[in-house]
mmCIF file of C-alpha atoms in Angstrom:
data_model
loop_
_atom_site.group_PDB
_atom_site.id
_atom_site.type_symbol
_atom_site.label_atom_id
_atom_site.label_comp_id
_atom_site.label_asym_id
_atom_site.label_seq_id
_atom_site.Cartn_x
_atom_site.Cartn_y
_atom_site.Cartn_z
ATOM 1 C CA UNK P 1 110.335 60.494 -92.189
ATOM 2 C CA UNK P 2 112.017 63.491 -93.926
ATOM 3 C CA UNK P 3 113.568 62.879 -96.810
ATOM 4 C CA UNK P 4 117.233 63.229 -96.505
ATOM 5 C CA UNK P 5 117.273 62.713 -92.554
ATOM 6 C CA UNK P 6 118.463 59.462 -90.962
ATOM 7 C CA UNK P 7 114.975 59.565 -88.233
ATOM 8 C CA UNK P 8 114.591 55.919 -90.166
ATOM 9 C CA UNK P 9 117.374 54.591 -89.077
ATOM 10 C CA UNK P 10 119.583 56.004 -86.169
ATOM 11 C CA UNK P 11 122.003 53.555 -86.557
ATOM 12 C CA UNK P 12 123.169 52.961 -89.814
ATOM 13 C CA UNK P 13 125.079 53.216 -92.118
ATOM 14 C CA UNK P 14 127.869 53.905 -89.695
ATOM 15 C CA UNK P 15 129.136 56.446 -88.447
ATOM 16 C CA UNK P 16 127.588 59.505 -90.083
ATOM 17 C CA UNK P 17 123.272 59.134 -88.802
ATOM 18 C CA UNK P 18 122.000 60.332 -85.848
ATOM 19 C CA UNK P 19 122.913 57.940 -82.889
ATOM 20 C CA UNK P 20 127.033 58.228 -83.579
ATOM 21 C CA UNK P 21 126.779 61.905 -84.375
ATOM 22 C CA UNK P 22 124.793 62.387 -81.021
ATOM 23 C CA UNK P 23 127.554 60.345 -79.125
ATOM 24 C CA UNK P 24 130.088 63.348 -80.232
ATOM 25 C CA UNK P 25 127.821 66.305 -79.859
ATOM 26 C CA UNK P 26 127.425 65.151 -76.335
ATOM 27 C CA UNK P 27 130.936 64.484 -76.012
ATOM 28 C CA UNK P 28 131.433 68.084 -77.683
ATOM 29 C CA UNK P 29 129.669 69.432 -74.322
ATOM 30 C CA UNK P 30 126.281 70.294 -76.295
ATOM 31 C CA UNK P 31 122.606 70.282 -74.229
ATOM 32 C CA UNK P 32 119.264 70.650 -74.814
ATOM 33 C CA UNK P 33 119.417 74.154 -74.500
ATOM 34 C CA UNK P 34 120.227 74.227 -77.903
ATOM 35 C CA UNK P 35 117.088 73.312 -79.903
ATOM 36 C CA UNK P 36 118.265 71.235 -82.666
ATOM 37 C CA UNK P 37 120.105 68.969 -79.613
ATOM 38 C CA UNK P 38 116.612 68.952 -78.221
ATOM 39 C CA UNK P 39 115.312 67.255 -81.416
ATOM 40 C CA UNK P 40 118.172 64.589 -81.515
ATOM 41 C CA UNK P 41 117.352 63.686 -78.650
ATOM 42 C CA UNK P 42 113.033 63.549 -78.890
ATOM 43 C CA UNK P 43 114.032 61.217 -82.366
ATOM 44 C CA UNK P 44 115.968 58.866 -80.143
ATOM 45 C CA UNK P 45 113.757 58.652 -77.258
ATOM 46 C CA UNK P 46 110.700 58.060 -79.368
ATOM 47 C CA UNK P 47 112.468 55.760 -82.214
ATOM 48 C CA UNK P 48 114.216 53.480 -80.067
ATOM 49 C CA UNK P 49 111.878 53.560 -76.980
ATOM 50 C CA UNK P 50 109.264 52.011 -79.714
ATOM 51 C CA UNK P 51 108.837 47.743 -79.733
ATOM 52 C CA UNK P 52 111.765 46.412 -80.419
ATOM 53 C CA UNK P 53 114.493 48.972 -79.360
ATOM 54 C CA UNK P 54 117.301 49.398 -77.331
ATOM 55 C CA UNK P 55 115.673 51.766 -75.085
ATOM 56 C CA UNK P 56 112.158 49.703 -74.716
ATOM 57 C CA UNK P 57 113.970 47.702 -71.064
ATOM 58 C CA UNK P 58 113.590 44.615 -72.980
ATOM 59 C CA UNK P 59 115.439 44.014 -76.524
ATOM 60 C CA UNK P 60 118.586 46.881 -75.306
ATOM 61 C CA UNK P 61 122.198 45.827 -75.634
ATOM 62 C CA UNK P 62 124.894 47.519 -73.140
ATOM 63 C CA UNK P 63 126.739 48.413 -76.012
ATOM 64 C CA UNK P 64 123.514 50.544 -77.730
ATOM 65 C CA UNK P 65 121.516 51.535 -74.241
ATOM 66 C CA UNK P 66 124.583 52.082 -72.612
ATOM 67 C CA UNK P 67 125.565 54.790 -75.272
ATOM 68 C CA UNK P 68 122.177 56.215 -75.850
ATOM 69 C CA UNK P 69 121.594 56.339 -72.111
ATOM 70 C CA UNK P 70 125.301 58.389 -71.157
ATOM 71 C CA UNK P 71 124.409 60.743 -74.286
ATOM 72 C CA UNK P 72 120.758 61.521 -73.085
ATOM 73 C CA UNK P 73 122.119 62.266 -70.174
ATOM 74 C CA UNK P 74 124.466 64.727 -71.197
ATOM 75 C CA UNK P 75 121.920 66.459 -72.956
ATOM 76 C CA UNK P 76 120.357 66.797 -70.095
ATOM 77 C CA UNK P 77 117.410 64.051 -70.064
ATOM 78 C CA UNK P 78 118.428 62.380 -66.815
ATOM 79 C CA UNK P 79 115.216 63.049 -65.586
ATOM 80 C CA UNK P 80 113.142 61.402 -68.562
ATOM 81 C CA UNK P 81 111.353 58.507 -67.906
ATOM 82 C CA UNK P 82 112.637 55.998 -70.856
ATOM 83 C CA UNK P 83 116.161 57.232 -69.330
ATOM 84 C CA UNK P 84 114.930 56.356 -65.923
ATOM 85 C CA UNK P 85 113.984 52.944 -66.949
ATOM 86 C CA UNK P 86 116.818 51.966 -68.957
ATOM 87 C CA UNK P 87 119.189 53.024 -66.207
ATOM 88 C CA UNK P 88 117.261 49.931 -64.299
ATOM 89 C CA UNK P 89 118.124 47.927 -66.922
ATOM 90 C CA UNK P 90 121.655 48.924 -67.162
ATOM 91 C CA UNK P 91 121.598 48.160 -63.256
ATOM 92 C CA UNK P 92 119.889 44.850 -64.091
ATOM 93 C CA UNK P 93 121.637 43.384 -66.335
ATOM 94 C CA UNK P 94 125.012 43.700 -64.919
ATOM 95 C CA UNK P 95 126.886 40.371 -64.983
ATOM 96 C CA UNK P 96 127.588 38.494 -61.127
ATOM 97 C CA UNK P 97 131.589 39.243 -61.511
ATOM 98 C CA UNK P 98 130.501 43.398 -62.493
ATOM 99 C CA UNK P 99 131.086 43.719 -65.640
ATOM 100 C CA UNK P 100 128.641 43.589 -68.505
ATOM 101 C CA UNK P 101 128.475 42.446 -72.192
ATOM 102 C CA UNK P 102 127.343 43.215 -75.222
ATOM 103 C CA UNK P 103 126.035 39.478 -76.481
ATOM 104 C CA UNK P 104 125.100 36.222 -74.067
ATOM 105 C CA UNK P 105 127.453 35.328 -71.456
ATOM 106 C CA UNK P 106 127.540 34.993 -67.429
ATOM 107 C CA UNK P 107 130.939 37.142 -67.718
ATOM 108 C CA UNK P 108 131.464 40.179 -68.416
ATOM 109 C CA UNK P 109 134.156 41.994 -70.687
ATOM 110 C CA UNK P 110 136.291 45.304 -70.811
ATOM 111 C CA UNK P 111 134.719 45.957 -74.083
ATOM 112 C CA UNK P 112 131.197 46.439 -72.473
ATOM 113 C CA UNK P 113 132.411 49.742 -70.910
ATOM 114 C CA UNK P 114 129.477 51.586 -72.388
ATOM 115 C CA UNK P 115 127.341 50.305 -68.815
ATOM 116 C CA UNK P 116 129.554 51.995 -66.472
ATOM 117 C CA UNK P 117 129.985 54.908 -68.752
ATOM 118 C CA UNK P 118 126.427 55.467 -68.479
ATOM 119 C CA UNK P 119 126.129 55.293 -64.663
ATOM 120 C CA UNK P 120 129.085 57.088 -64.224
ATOM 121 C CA UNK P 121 127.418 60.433 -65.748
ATOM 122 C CA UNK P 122 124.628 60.185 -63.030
ATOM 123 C CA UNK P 123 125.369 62.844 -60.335
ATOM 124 C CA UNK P 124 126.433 61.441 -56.919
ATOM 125 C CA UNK P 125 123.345 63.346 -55.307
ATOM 126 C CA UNK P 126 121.195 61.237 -57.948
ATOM 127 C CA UNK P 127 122.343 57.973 -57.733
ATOM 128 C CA UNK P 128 120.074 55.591 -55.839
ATOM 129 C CA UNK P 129 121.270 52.429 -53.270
ATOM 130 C CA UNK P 130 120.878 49.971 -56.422
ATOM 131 C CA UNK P 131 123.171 52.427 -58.946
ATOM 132 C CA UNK P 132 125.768 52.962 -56.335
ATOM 133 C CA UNK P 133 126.049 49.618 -55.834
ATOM 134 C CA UNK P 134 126.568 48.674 -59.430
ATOM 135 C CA UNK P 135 128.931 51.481 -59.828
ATOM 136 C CA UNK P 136 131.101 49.896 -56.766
ATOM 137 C CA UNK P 137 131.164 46.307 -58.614
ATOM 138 C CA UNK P 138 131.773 47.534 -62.104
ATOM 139 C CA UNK P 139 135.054 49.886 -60.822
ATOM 140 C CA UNK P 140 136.127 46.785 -59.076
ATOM 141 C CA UNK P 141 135.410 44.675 -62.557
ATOM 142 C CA UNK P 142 137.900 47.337 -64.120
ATOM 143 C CA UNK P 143 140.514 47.352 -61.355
ATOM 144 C CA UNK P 144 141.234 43.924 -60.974
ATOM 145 C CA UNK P 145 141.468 43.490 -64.758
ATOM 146 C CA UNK P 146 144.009 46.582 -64.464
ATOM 147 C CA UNK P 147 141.674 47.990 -67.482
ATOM 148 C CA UNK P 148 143.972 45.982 -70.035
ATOM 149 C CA UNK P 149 144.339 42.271 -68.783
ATOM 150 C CA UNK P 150 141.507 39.693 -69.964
ATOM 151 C CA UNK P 151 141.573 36.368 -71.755
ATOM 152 C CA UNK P 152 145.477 34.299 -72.167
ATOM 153 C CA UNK P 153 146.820 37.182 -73.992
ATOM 154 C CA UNK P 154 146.562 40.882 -74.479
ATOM 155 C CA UNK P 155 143.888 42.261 -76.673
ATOM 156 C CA UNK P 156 146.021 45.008 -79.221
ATOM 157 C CA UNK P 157 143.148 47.212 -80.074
ATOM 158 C CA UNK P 158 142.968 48.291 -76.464
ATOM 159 C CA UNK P 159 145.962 49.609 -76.435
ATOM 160 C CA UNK P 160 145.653 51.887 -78.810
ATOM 161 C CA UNK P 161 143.674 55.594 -78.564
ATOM 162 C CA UNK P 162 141.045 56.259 -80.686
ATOM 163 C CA UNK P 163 138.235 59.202 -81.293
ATOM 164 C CA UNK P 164 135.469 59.329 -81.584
ATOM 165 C CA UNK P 165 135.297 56.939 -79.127
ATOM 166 C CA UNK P 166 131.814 55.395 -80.374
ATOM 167 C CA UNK P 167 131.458 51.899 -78.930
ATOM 168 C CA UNK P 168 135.377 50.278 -79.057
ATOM 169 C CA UNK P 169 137.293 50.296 -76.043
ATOM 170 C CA UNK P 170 140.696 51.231 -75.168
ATOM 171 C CA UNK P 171 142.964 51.759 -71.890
ATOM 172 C CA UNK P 172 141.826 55.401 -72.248
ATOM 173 C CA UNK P 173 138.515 55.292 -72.024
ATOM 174 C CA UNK P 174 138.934 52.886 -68.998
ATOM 175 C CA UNK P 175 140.902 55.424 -67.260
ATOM 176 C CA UNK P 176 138.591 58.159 -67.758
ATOM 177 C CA UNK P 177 135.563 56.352 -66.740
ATOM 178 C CA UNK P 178 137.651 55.319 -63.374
ATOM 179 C CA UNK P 179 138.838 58.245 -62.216
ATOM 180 C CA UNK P 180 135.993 60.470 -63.085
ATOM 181 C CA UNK P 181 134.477 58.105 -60.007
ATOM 182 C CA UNK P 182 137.442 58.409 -57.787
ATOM 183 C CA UNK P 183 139.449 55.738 -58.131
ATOM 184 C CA UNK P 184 142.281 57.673 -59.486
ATOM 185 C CA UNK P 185 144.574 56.574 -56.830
ATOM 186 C CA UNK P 186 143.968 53.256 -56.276
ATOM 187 C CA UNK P 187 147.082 51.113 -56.844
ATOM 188 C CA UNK P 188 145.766 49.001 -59.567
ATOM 189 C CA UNK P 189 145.534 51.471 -62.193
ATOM 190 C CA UNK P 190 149.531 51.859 -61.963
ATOM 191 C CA UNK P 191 149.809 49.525 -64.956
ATOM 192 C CA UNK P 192 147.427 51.475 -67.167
ATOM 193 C CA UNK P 193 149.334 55.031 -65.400
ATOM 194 C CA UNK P 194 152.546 54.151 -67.203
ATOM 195 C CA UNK P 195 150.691 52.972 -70.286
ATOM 196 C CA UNK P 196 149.635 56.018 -70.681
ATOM 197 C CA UNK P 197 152.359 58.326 -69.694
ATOM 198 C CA UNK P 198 154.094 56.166 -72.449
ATOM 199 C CA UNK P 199 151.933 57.317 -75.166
ATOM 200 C CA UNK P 200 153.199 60.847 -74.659
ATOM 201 C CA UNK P 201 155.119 62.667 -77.134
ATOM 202 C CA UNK P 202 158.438 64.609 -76.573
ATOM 203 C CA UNK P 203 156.482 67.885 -76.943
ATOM 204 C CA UNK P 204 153.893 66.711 -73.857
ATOM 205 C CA UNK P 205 151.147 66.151 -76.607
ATOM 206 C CA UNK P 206 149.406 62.502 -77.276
ATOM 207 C CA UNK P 207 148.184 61.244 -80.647
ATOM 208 C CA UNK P 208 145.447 59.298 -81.910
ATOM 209 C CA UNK P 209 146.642 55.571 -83.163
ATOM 210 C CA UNK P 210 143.158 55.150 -85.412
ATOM 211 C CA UNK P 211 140.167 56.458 -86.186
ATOM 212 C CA UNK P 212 138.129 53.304 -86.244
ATOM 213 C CA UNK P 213 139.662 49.826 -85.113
ATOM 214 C CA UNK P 214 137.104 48.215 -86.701
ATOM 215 C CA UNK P 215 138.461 49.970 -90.629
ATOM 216 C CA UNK P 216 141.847 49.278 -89.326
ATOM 217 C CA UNK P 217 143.272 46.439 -91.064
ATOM 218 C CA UNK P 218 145.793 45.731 -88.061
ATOM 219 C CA UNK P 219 143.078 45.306 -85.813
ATOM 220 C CA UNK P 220 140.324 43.779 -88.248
ATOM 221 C CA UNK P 221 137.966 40.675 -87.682
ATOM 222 C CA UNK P 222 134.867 42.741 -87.562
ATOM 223 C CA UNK P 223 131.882 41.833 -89.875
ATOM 224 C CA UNK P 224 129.382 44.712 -91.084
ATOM 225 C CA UNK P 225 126.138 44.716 -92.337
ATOM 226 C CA UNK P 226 125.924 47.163 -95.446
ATOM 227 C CA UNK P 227 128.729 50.466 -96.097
ATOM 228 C CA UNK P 228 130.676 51.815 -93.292
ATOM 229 C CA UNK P 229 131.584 56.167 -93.682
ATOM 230 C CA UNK P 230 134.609 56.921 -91.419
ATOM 231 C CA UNK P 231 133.599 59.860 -89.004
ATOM 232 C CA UNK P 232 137.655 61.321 -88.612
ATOM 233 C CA UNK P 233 137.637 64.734 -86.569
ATOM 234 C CA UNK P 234 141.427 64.875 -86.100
ATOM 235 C CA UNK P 235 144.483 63.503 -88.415
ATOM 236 C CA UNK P 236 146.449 60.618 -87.041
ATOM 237 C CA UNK P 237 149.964 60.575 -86.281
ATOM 238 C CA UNK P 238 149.954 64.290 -85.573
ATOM 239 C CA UNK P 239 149.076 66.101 -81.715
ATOM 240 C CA UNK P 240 145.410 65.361 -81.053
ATOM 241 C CA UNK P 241 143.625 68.056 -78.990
ATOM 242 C CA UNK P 242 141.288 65.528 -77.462
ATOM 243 C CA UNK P 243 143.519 62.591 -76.763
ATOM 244 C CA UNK P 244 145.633 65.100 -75.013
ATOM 245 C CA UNK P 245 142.839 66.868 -73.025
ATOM 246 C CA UNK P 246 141.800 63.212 -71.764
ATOM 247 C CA UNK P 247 145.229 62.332 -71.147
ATOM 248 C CA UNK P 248 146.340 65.707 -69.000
ATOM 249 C CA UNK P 249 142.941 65.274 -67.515
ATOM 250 C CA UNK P 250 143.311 61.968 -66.478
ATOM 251 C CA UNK P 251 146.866 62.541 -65.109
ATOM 252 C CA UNK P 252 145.215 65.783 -62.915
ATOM 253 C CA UNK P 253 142.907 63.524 -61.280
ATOM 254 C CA UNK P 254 145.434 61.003 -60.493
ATOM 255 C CA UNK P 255 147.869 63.322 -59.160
ATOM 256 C CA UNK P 256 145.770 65.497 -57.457
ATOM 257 C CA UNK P 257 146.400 65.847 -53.655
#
């Protein structure tokens, strides 16, 4: 490996190596036309498509693949074979009620987003029977959660909105995901519609709440293995350019005719 370079490890220490910087590039709009985007993404193909990693089909979790998967495509790497095959696994390992999870369990959870994120970014001219499928039953997984309701009571880090977006989950992210695939107007996502609209400010703007729920204090309970860097593009408490691009965007697809 170069020294200096994090090709070792894409994962850690979080969140300033390769795999969460990729997540924002591609969420920046960046492809592979740009050759150092090109080389991001030939280091995570070939280190994480080796034994042993999330993109090999066999040792992947939704959380990792999921990611890794939605940002290769992005790049533009739909086409890839590693991408191919982890999109089966994605498809695979869905759970029986549509949703998906990150660690063993015959349920799935609104935290294990990162699957449907990943289909979602397939075209609708290349989806196949099987990913269409799985993209019906993990809307519907959303949707009759309402994007926000799981377990006996509320879950508070959801309900606040964070960037970069990484792997945590928030009403948000569900509602981009869900009306990106055209179910802006179905009647379910009314609760997470005013939600939203609530989060506005007086001057039309929205903020971010945090950074990082997992460095928040409020929202704690998380256990790391080794340092943790905060990756902060935008100062809280203050109008957020991307929370309010998602927002407005969000809002155009639901009101649109």
């Amino acid at each position: 490996m170069t020294p200096g370079t994090s090709a070792g490890d894409l994962y850690r220490p979080k969140y300033i190596v390769t795999n969460w910087l990729a997540i924002v590039l591609a969420d920046m709009g960046m492809t592979r036309s740009d050759p150092r985007i090109q080389r991001t993404a030939e280091m995570i193909i070939a280190r994480w498509s080796k034994r042993g990693g999330d993109l090999t089909d066999r040792h992947g979790e939704i959380c990792s693949t999921g990611n890794a998967v939605r940002t290769l495509i992005r790049f533009g790497y739909l086409d890839h074979p590693v991408v191919q095959r982890c999109i089966q696994w994605i498809v695979r390992t869905q759970k029986s009620d549509g949703g998906w999870h990150c660690f063993p369990s015959r349920t799935g959870t609104l935290d294990g987003w990162e699957g449907l994120a990943a289909l979602a970014e397939i075209p609708g001219g290349a989806r196949d029977e099987a990913v269409r499928r799985a993209i019906e039953r993990g809307a519907e997984f959303y949707l009759r959660h309402h994007l926000m309701d799981e377990g006996r009571v509320r879950y508070p880090p959801w309900f606040r909105i964070h960037y970069p977006t990484h792997y945590y989950y928030d009403i948000l992210v569900g509602l981009r995901i869900l009306t990106r695939l055209g179910y802006g107007k179905d009647a379910r996502l009314a609760p997470a519609i005013r939600w939203l609209r609530s989060k506005r400010s007086r001057n039309g703007t929205w903020k971010l709440d945090t950074a990082h729920p997992d460095l928040d204090a409020a929202h704690g309970g998380y256990v790391f293995e080794g340092p943790v860097f905060p990756l902060q593009l935008e100062p809280l408490d203050l109008p957020s350019r991307w929370a309010t691009v998602e927002a407005l965007s969000v809002l155009a697809r639901v009101e649109a005719p």
